Short mmCIF file of C-alpha atoms in Angstrom, two decimals:
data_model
loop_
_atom_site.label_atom_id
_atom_site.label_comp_id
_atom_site.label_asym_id
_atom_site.label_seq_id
_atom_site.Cartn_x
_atom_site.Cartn_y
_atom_site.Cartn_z
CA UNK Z 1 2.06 -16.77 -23.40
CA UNK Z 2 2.09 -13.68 -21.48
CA UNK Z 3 -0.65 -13.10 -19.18
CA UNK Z 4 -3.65 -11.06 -20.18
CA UNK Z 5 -3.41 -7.35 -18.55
CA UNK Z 6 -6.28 -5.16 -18.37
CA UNK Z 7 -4.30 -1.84 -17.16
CA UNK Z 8 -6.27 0.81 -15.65
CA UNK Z 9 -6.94 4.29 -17.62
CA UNK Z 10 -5.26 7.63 -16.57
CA UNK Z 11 -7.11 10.97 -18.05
CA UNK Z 12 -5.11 14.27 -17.34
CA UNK Z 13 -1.77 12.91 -16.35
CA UNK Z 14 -0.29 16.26 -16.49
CA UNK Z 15 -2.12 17.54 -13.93
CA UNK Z 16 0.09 19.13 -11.25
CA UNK Z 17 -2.90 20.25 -9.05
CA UNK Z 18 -3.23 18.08 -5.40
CA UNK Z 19 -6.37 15.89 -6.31
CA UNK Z 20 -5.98 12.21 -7.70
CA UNK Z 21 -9.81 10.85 -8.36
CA UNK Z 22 -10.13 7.31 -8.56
CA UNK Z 23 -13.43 5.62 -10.22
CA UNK Z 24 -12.83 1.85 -9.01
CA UNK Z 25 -16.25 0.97 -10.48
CA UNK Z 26 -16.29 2.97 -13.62
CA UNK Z 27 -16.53 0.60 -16.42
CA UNK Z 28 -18.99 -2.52 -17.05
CA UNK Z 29 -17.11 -3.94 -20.02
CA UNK Z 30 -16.89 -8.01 -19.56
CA UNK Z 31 -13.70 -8.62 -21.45
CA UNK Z 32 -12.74 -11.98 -22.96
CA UNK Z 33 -11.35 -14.66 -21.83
CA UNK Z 34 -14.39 -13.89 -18.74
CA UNK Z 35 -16.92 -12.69 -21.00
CA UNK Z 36 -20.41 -12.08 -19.60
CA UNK Z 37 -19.91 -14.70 -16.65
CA UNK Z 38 -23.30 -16.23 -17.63
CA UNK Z 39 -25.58 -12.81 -16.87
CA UNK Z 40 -28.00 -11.40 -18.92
CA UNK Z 41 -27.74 -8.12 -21.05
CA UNK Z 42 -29.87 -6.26 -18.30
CA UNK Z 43 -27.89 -8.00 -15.64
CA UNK Z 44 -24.69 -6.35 -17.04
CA UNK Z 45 -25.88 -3.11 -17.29
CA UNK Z 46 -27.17 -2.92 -13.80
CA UNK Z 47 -25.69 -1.79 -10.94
CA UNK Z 48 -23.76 -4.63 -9.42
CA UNK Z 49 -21.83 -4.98 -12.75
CA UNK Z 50 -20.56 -1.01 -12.23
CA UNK Z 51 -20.83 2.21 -10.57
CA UNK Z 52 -23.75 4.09 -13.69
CA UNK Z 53 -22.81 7.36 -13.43
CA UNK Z 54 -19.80 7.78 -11.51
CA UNK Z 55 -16.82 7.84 -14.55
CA UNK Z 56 -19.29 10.74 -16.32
CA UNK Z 57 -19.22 12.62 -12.58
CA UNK Z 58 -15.58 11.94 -12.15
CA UNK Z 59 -14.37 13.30 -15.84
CA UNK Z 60 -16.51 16.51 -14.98
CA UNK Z 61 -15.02 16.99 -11.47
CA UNK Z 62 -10.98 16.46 -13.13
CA UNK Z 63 -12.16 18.27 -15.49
CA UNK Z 64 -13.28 21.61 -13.46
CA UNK Z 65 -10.72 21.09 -10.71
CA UNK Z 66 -7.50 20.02 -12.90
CA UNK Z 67 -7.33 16.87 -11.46
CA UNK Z 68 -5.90 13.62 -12.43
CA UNK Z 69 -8.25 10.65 -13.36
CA UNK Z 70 -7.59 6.32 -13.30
CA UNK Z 71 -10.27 4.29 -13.91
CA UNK Z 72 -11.52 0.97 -14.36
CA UNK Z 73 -10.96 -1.25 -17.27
CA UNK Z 74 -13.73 -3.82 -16.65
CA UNK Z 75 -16.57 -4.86 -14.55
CA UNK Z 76 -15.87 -5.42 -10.72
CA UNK Z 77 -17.84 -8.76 -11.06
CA UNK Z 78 -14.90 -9.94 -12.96
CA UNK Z 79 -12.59 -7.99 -10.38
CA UNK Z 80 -13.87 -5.51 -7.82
CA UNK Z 81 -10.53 -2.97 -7.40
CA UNK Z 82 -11.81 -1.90 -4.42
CA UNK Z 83 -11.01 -4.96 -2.59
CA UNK Z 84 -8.24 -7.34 -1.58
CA UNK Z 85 -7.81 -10.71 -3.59
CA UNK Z 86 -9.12 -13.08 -0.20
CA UNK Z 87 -12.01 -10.84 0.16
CA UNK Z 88 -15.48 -12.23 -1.20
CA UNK Z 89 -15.91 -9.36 -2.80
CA UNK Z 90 -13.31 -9.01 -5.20
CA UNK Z 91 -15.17 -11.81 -7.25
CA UNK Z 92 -18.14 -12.40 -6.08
CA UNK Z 93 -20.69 -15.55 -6.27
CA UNK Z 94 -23.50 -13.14 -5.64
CA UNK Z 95 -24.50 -9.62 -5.30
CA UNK Z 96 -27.50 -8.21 -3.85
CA UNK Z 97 -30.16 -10.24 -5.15
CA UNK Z 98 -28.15 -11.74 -8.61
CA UNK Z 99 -25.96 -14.86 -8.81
CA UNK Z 100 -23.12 -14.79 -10.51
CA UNK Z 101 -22.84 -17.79 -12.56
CA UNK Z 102 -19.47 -17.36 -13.70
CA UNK Z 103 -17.83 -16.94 -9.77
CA UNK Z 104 -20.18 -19.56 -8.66
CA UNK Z 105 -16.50 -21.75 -8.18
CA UNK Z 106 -13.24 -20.10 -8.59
CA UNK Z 107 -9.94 -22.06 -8.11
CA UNK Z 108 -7.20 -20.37 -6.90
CA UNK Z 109 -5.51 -20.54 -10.43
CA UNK Z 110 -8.80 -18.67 -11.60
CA UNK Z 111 -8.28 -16.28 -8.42
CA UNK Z 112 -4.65 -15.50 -9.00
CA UNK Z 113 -5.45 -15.09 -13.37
CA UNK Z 114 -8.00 -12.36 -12.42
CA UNK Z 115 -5.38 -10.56 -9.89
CA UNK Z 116 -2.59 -10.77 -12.01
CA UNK Z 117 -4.75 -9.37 -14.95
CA UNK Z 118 -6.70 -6.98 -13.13
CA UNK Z 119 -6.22 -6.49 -9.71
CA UNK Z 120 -1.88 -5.87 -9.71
CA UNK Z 121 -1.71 -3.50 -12.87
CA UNK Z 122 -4.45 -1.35 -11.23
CA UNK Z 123 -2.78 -0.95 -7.51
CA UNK Z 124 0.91 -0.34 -9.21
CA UNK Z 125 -0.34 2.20 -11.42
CA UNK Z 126 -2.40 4.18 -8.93
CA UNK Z 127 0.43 3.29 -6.18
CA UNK Z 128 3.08 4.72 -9.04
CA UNK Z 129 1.05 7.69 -9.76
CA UNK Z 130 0.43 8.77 -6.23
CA UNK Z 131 4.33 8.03 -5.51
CA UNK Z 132 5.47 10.27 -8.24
CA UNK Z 133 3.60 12.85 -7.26
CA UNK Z 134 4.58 12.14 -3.59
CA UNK Z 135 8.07 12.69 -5.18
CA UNK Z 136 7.31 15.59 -7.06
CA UNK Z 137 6.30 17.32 -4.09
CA UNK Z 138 2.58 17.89 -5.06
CA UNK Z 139 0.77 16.81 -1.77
CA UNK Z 140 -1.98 14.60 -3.09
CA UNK Z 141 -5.41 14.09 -1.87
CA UNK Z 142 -7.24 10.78 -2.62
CA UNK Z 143 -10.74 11.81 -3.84
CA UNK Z 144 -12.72 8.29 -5.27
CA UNK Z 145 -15.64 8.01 -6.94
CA UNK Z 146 -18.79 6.22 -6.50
CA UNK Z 147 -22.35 5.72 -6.96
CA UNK Z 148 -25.01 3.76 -5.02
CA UNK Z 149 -28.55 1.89 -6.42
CA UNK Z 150 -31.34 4.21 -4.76
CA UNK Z 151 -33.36 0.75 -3.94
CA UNK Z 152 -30.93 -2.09 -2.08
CA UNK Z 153 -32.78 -5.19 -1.55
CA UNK Z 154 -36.01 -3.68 -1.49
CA UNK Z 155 -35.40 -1.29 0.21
CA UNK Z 156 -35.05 3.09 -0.58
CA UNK Z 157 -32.26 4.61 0.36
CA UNK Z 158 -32.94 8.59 1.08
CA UNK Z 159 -29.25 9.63 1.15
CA UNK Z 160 -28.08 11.61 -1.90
CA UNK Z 161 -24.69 11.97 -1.17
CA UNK Z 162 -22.81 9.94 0.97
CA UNK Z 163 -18.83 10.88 2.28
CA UNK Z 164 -17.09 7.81 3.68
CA UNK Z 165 -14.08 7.91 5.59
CA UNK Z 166 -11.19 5.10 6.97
CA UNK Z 167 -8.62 6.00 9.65
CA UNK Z 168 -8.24 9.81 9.09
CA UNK Z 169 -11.59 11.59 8.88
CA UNK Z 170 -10.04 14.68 8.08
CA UNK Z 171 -11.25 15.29 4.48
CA UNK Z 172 -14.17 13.70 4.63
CA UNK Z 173 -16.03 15.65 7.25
CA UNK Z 174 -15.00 18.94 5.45
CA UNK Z 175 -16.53 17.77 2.26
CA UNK Z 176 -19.65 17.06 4.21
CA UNK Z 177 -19.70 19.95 5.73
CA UNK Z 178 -19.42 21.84 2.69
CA UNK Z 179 -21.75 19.84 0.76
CA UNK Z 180 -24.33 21.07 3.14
CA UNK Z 181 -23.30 24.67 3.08
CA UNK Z 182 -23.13 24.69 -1.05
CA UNK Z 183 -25.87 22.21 -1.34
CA UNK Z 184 -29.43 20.93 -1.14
CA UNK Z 185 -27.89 17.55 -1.87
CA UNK Z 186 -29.21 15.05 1.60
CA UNK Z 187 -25.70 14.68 2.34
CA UNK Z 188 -24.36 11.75 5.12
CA UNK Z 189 -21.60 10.90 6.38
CA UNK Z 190 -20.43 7.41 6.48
CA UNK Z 191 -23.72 6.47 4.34
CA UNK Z 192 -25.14 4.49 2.78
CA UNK Z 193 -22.47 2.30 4.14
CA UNK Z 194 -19.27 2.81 5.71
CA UNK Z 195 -15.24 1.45 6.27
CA UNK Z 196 -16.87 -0.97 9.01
CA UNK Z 197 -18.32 -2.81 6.26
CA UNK Z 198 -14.70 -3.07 3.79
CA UNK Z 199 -15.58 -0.51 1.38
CA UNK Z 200 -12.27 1.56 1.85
CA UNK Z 201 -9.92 -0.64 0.06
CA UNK Z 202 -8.37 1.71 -1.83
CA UNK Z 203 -7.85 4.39 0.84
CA UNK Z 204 -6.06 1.94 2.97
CA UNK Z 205 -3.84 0.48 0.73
CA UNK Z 206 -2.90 3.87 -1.30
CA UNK Z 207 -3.51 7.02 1.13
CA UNK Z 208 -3.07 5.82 4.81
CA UNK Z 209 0.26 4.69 4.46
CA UNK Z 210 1.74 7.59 3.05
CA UNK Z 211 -0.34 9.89 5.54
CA UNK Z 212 -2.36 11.53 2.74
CA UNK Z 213 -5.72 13.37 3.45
CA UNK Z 214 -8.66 11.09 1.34
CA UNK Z 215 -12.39 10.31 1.36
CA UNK Z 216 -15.08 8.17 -0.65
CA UNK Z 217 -17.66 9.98 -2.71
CA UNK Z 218 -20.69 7.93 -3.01
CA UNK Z 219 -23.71 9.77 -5.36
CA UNK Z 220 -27.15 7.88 -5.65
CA UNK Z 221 -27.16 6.89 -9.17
CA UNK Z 222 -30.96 7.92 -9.99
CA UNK Z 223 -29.72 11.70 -9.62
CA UNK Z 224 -27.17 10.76 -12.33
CA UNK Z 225 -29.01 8.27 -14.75
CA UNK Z 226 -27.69 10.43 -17.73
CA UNK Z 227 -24.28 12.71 -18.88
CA UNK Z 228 -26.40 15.66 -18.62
CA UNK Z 229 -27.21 14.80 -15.25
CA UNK Z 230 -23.88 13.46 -14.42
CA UNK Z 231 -22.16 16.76 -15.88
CA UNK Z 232 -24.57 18.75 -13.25
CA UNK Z 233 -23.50 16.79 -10.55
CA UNK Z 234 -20.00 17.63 -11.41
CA UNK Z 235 -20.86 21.40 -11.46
CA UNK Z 236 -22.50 20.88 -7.94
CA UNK Z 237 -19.88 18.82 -6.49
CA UNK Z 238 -16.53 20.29 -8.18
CA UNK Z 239 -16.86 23.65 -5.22
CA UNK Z 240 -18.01 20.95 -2.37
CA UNK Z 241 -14.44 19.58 -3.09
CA UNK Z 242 -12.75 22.61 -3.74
CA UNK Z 243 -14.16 24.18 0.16
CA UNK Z 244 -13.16 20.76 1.42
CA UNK Z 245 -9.04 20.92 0.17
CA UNK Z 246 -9.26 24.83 1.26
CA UNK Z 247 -10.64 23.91 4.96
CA UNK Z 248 -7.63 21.16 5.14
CA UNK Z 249 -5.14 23.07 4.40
CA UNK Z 250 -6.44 25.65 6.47
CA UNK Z 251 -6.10 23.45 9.11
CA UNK Z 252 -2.71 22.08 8.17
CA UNK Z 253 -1.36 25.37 8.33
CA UNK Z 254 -2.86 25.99 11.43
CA UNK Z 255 -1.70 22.52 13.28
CA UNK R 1 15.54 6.63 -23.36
CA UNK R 2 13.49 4.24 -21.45
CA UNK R 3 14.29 5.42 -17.39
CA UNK R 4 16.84 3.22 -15.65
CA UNK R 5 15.44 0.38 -13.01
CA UNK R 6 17.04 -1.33 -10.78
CA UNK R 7 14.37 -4.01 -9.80
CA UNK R 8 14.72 -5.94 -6.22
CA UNK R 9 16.09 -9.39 -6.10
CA UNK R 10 13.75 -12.29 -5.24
CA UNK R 11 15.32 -15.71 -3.83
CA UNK R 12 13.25 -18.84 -3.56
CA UNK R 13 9.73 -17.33 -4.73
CA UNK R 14 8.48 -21.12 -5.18
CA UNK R 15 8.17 -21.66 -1.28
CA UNK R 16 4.41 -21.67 -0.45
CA UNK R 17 4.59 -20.90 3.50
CA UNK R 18 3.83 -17.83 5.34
CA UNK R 19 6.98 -16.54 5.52
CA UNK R 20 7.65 -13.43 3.15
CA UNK R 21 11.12 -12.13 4.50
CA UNK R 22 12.16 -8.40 3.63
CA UNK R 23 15.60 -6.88 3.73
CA UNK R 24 15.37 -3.36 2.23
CA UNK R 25 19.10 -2.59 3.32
CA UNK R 26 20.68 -5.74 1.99
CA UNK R 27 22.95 -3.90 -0.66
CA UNK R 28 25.70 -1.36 -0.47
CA UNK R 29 26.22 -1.15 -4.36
CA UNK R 30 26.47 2.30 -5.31
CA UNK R 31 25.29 1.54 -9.61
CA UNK R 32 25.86 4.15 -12.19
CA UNK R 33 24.64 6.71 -12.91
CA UNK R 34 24.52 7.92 -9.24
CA UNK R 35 27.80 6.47 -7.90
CA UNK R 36 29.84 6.90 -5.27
CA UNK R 37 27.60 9.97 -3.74
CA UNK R 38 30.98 11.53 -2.76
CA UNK R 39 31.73 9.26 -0.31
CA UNK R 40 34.93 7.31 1.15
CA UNK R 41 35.38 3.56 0.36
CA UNK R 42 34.94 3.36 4.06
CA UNK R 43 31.89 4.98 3.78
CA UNK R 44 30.11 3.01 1.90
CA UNK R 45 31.24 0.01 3.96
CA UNK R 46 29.95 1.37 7.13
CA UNK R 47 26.15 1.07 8.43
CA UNK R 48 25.17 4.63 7.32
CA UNK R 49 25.22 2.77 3.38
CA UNK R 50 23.38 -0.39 4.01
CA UNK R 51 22.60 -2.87 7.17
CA UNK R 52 26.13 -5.01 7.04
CA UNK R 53 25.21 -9.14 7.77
CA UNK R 54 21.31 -8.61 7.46
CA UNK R 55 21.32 -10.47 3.68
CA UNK R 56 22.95 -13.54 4.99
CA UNK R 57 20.77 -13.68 7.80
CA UNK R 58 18.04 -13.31 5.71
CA UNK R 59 19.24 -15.91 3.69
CA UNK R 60 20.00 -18.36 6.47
CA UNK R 61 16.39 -17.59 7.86
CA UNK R 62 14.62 -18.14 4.01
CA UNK R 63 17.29 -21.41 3.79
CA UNK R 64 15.54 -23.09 6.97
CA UNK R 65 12.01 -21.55 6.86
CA UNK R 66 11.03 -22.32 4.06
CA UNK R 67 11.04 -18.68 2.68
CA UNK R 68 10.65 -15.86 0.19
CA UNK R 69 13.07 -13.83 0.20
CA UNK R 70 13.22 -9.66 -1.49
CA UNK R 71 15.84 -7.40 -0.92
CA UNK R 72 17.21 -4.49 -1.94
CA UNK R 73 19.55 -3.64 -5.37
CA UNK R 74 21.35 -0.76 -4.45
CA UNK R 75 22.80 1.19 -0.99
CA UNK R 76 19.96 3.16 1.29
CA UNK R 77 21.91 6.49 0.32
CA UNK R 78 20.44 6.17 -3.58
CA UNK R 79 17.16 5.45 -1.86
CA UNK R 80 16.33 4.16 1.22
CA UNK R 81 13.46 2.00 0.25
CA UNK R 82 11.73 1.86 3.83
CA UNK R 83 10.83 5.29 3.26
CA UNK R 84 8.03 7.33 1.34
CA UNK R 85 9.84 9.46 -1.63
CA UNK R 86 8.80 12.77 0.64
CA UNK R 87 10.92 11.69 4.11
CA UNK R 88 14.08 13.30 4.46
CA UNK R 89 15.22 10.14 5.00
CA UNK R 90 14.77 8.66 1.68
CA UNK R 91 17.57 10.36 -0.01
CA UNK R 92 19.58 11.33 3.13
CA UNK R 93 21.99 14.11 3.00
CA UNK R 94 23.30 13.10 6.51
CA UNK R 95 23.28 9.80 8.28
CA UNK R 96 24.10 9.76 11.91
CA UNK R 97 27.89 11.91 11.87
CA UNK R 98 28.88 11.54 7.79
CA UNK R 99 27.66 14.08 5.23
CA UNK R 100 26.78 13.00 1.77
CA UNK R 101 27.76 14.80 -0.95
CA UNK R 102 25.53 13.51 -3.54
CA UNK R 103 22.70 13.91 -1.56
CA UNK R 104 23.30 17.86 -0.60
CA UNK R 105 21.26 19.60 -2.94
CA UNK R 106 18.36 16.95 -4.61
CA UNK R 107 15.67 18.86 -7.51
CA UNK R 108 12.45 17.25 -7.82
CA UNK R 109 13.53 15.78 -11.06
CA UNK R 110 15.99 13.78 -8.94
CA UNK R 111 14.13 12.60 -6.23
CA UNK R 112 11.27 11.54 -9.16
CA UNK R 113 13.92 10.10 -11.02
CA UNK R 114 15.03 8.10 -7.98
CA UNK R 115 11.80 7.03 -7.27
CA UNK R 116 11.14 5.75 -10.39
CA UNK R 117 14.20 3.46 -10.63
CA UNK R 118 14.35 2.34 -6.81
CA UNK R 119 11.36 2.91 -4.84
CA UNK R 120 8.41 1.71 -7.26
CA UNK R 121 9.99 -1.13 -8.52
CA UNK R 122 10.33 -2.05 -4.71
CA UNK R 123 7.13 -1.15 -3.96
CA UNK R 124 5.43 -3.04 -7.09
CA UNK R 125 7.50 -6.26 -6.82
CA UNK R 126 6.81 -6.71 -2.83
CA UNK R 127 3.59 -5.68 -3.06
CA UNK R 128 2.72 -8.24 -6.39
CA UNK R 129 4.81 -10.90 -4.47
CA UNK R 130 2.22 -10.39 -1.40
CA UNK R 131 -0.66 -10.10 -3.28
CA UNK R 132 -0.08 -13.02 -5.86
CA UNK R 133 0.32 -14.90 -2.16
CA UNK R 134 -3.06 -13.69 -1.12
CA UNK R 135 -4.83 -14.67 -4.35
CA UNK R 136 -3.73 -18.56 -3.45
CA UNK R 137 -4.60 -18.42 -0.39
CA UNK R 138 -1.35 -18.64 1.53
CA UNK R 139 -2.17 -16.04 4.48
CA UNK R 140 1.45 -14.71 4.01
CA UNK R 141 3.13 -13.01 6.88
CA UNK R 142 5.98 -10.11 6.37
CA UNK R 143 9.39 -9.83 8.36
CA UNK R 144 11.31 -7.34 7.27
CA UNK R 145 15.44 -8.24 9.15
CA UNK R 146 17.80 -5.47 9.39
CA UNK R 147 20.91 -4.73 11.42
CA UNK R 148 22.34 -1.85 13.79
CA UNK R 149 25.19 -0.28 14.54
CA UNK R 150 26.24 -1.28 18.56
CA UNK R 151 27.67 2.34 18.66
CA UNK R 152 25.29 5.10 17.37
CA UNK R 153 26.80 9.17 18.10
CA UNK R 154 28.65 8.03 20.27
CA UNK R 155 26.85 6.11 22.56
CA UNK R 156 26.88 2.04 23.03
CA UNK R 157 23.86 -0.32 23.06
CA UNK R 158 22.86 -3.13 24.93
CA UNK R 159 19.90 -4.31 23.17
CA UNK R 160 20.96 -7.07 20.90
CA UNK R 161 17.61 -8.43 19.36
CA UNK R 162 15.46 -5.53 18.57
CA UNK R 163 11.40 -6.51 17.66
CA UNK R 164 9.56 -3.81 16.36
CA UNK R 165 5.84 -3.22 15.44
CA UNK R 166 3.87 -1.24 13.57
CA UNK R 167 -0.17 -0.90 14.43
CA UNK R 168 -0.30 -4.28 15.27
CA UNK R 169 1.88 -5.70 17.84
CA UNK R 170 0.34 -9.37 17.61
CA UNK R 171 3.65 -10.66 15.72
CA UNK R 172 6.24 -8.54 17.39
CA UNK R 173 4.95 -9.25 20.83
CA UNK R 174 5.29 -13.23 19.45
CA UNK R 175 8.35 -13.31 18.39
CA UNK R 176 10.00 -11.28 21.25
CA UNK R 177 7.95 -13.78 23.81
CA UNK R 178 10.01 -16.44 21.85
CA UNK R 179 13.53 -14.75 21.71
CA UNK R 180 13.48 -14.43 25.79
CA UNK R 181 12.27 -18.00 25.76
CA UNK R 182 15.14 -19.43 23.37
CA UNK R 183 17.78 -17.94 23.31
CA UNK R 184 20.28 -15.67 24.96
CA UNK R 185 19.86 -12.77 22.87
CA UNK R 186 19.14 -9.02 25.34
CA UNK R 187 15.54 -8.95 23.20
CA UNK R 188 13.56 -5.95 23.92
CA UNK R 189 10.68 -4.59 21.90
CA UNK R 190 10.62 -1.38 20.00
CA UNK R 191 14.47 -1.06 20.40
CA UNK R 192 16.57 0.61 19.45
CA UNK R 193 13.94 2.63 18.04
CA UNK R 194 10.49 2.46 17.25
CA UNK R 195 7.42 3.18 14.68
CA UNK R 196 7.51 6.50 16.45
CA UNK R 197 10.69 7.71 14.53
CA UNK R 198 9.23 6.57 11.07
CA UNK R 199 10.92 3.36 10.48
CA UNK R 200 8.31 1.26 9.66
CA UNK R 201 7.09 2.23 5.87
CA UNK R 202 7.51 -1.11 4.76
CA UNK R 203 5.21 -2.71 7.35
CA UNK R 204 2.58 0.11 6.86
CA UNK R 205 2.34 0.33 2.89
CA UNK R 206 2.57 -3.75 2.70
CA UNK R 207 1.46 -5.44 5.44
CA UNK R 208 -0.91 -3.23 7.41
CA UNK R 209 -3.82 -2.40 4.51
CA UNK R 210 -4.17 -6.45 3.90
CA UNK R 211 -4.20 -6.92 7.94
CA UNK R 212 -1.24 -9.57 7.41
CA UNK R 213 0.74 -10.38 10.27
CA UNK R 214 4.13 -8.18 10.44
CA UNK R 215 7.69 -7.20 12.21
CA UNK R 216 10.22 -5.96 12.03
CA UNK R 217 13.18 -7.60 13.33
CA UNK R 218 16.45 -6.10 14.32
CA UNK R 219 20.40 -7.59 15.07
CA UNK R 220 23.20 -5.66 16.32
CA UNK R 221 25.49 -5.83 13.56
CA UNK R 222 28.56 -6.59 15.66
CA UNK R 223 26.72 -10.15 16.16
CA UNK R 224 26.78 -10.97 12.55
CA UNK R 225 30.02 -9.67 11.30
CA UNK R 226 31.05 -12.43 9.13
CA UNK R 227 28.84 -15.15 7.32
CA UNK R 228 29.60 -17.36 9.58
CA UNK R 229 28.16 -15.52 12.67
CA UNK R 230 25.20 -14.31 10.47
CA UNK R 231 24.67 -17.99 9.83
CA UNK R 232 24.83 -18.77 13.62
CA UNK R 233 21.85 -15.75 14.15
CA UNK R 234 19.90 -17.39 11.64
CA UNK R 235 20.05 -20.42 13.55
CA UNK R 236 19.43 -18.64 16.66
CA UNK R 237 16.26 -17.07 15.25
CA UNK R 238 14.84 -19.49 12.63
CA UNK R 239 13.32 -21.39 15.75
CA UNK R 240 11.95 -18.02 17.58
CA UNK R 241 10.27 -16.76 14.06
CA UNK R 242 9.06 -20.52 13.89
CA UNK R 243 7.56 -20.10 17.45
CA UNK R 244 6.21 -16.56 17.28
CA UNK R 245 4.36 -17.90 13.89
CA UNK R 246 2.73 -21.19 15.49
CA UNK R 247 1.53 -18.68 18.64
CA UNK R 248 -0.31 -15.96 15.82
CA UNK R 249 -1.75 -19.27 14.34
CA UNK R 250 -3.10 -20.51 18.09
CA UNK R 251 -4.46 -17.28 18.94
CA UNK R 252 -6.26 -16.76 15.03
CA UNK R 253 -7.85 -20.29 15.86
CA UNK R 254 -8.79 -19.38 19.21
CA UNK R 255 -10.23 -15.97 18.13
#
């Protein structure tokens, strides 16, 4: 039997324009053979089963700045994509104050069944649609997409927007910088968490080693709780973006 | 018409050490529909097509290490598949004195269409191999062997056993530490080049973003001109790789 693959979903694939958005944590489907992994309904749609929010943001910002789109095909509980396979994350036992019955003990069979089904098909196809376009000569900029619980083990969180950055800070500090030119948005940098604590997974592996300019987009999910609000996120966000690619290649040309 | 692949060849993927062993320059087949590039039979025996002797050292050092093994399908002139589909150097239309033909004039429906049959096979297949190797827990570490030419424009070289690094020297320093310790071998680190002049695109897309161990190793091809002699090098070197591995493990323990 051939392994089960849960390939990731590409929206706008004919885009030719510079940004790639990624939404690691966009879905909070629990697919058979894993199922619900022993949470409740409410459990699932929380936010340590997804990213609420973030895929209705993301199709509004590809949509208003031509951009391609990949997503997630499941829950991260099942397989986070923003992590490596050894790292706790990428299926965890717990997260924030929940248990995860169902990766309360996984084998390294189980381990290598989730990476092969979820974890490989999504890093090739992001890795082969950044390459192509590497080929193509398009200059991509890695743009992903999150959103972050307002309230984190009891505690509130009073950043709005937060702009995370790994080894090349580039991109990131001109999106914050526009964000609080075009915006009343509390905008942070490097909040409410940053690379120190793993979350840039997917800008290591698939921008850093091909030198192109990237950043994490984290949005506090109670400002995007519906499409409506999600969609006027977008409409904030879509010029923050667009300043931020202007200003780098501004400075590209200038270096 | 589905586009043609030519998908890297994997020797002794059952071992479960460490030891992932890379040889992007193993092949100087020149397949259809691409060809000869233009170029002289003794052309595309010389160093400028492929790194002559580094397969059989490879295969000596997988033989007695216990190792996998992935190298490359086709000549470096097709696609060099240490480089990012955007260096010059990935479809070279000069390598060190010789002109290639085939290479003069490449559209960006060539270079994608190279990409797509050389490079992201490569890229998947190494990548799946390392990650699959993560997922079980085997802590793999990458070596990537390749060979120079003793004369390059002109000029001689002395170094014999070249150990490059990438951003983190832990291996390399290792395994050169060993070499001087072993064996005979003129070993000298970052020679006869270095990350600086982009040679390490392997080591940065694979190895770096899962903060596996890494190096690149390098033989003067005169050393290994016959299987023989490339079986002698392997011999040479399977106990310095073995030694530079046991002093990463010591100083992970001790850390």
């Amino acid at each position: 039997m051939a392994a089960k693959v849960l390939a990731p979903i590409i929206e706008n694939e004919a885009s030719t324009g510079r940004l790639v958005l990624v939404c690691e944590h966009a879905s909070n489907a629990f697919p058979a053979p894993w199922g619900d992994l022993g949470l409740t309904a409410e459990q699932r749609r929380a936010h340590i089963a997804w990213d609420p929010g973030a895929l209705a943001v993301a199709r509004g910002l590809a949509r208003r700045l031509d951009a391609v789109l990949i997503h997630a095909p499941a829950t991260r509980l099942i397989y986070d994509l923003n992590r490596a396979p050894d790292m706790l994350g990428a299926m965890p036992a717990r997260s924030e104050i929940h248990d995860i019955p169902g990766n309360a003990a996984i084998s390294a069979t189980e381990r290598l069944a989730r990476t092969e089904a979820l974890y490989l098909p999504w890093a090739n196809g992001l890795h082969n649609l950044i390459a192509r376009r590497i080929a193509l000569g398009l200059a991509p900029v890695l743009v992903t997409i999150h959103s972050f619980t307002p309230i984190y083990h009891g505690r509130p969180r009073s950043v709005e927007f937060g702009v995370i950055h790994d080894a090349d800070a580039t991109l990131a500090v001109a999106i914050h910088d526009a964000a609080r030119r075009l915006t009343r948005l509390n905008a942070e940098l490097n909040a409410p968490y940053s690379a120190a604590d793993d979350v840039t997974h997917t800008l290591r592996v698939q921008a850093t080693p091909y030198g192109l300019p990237n950043a994490m987009l984290e949005i506090r999910n109670d400002l995007i709780a519906d499409d409506a609000a999600a969609d006027q996120m977008a409409a904030t966000l879509a010029p923050v973006i667009n300043m931020g690619l202007t200003e780098i290649q501004k400075q590209a040309k200038a270096s």
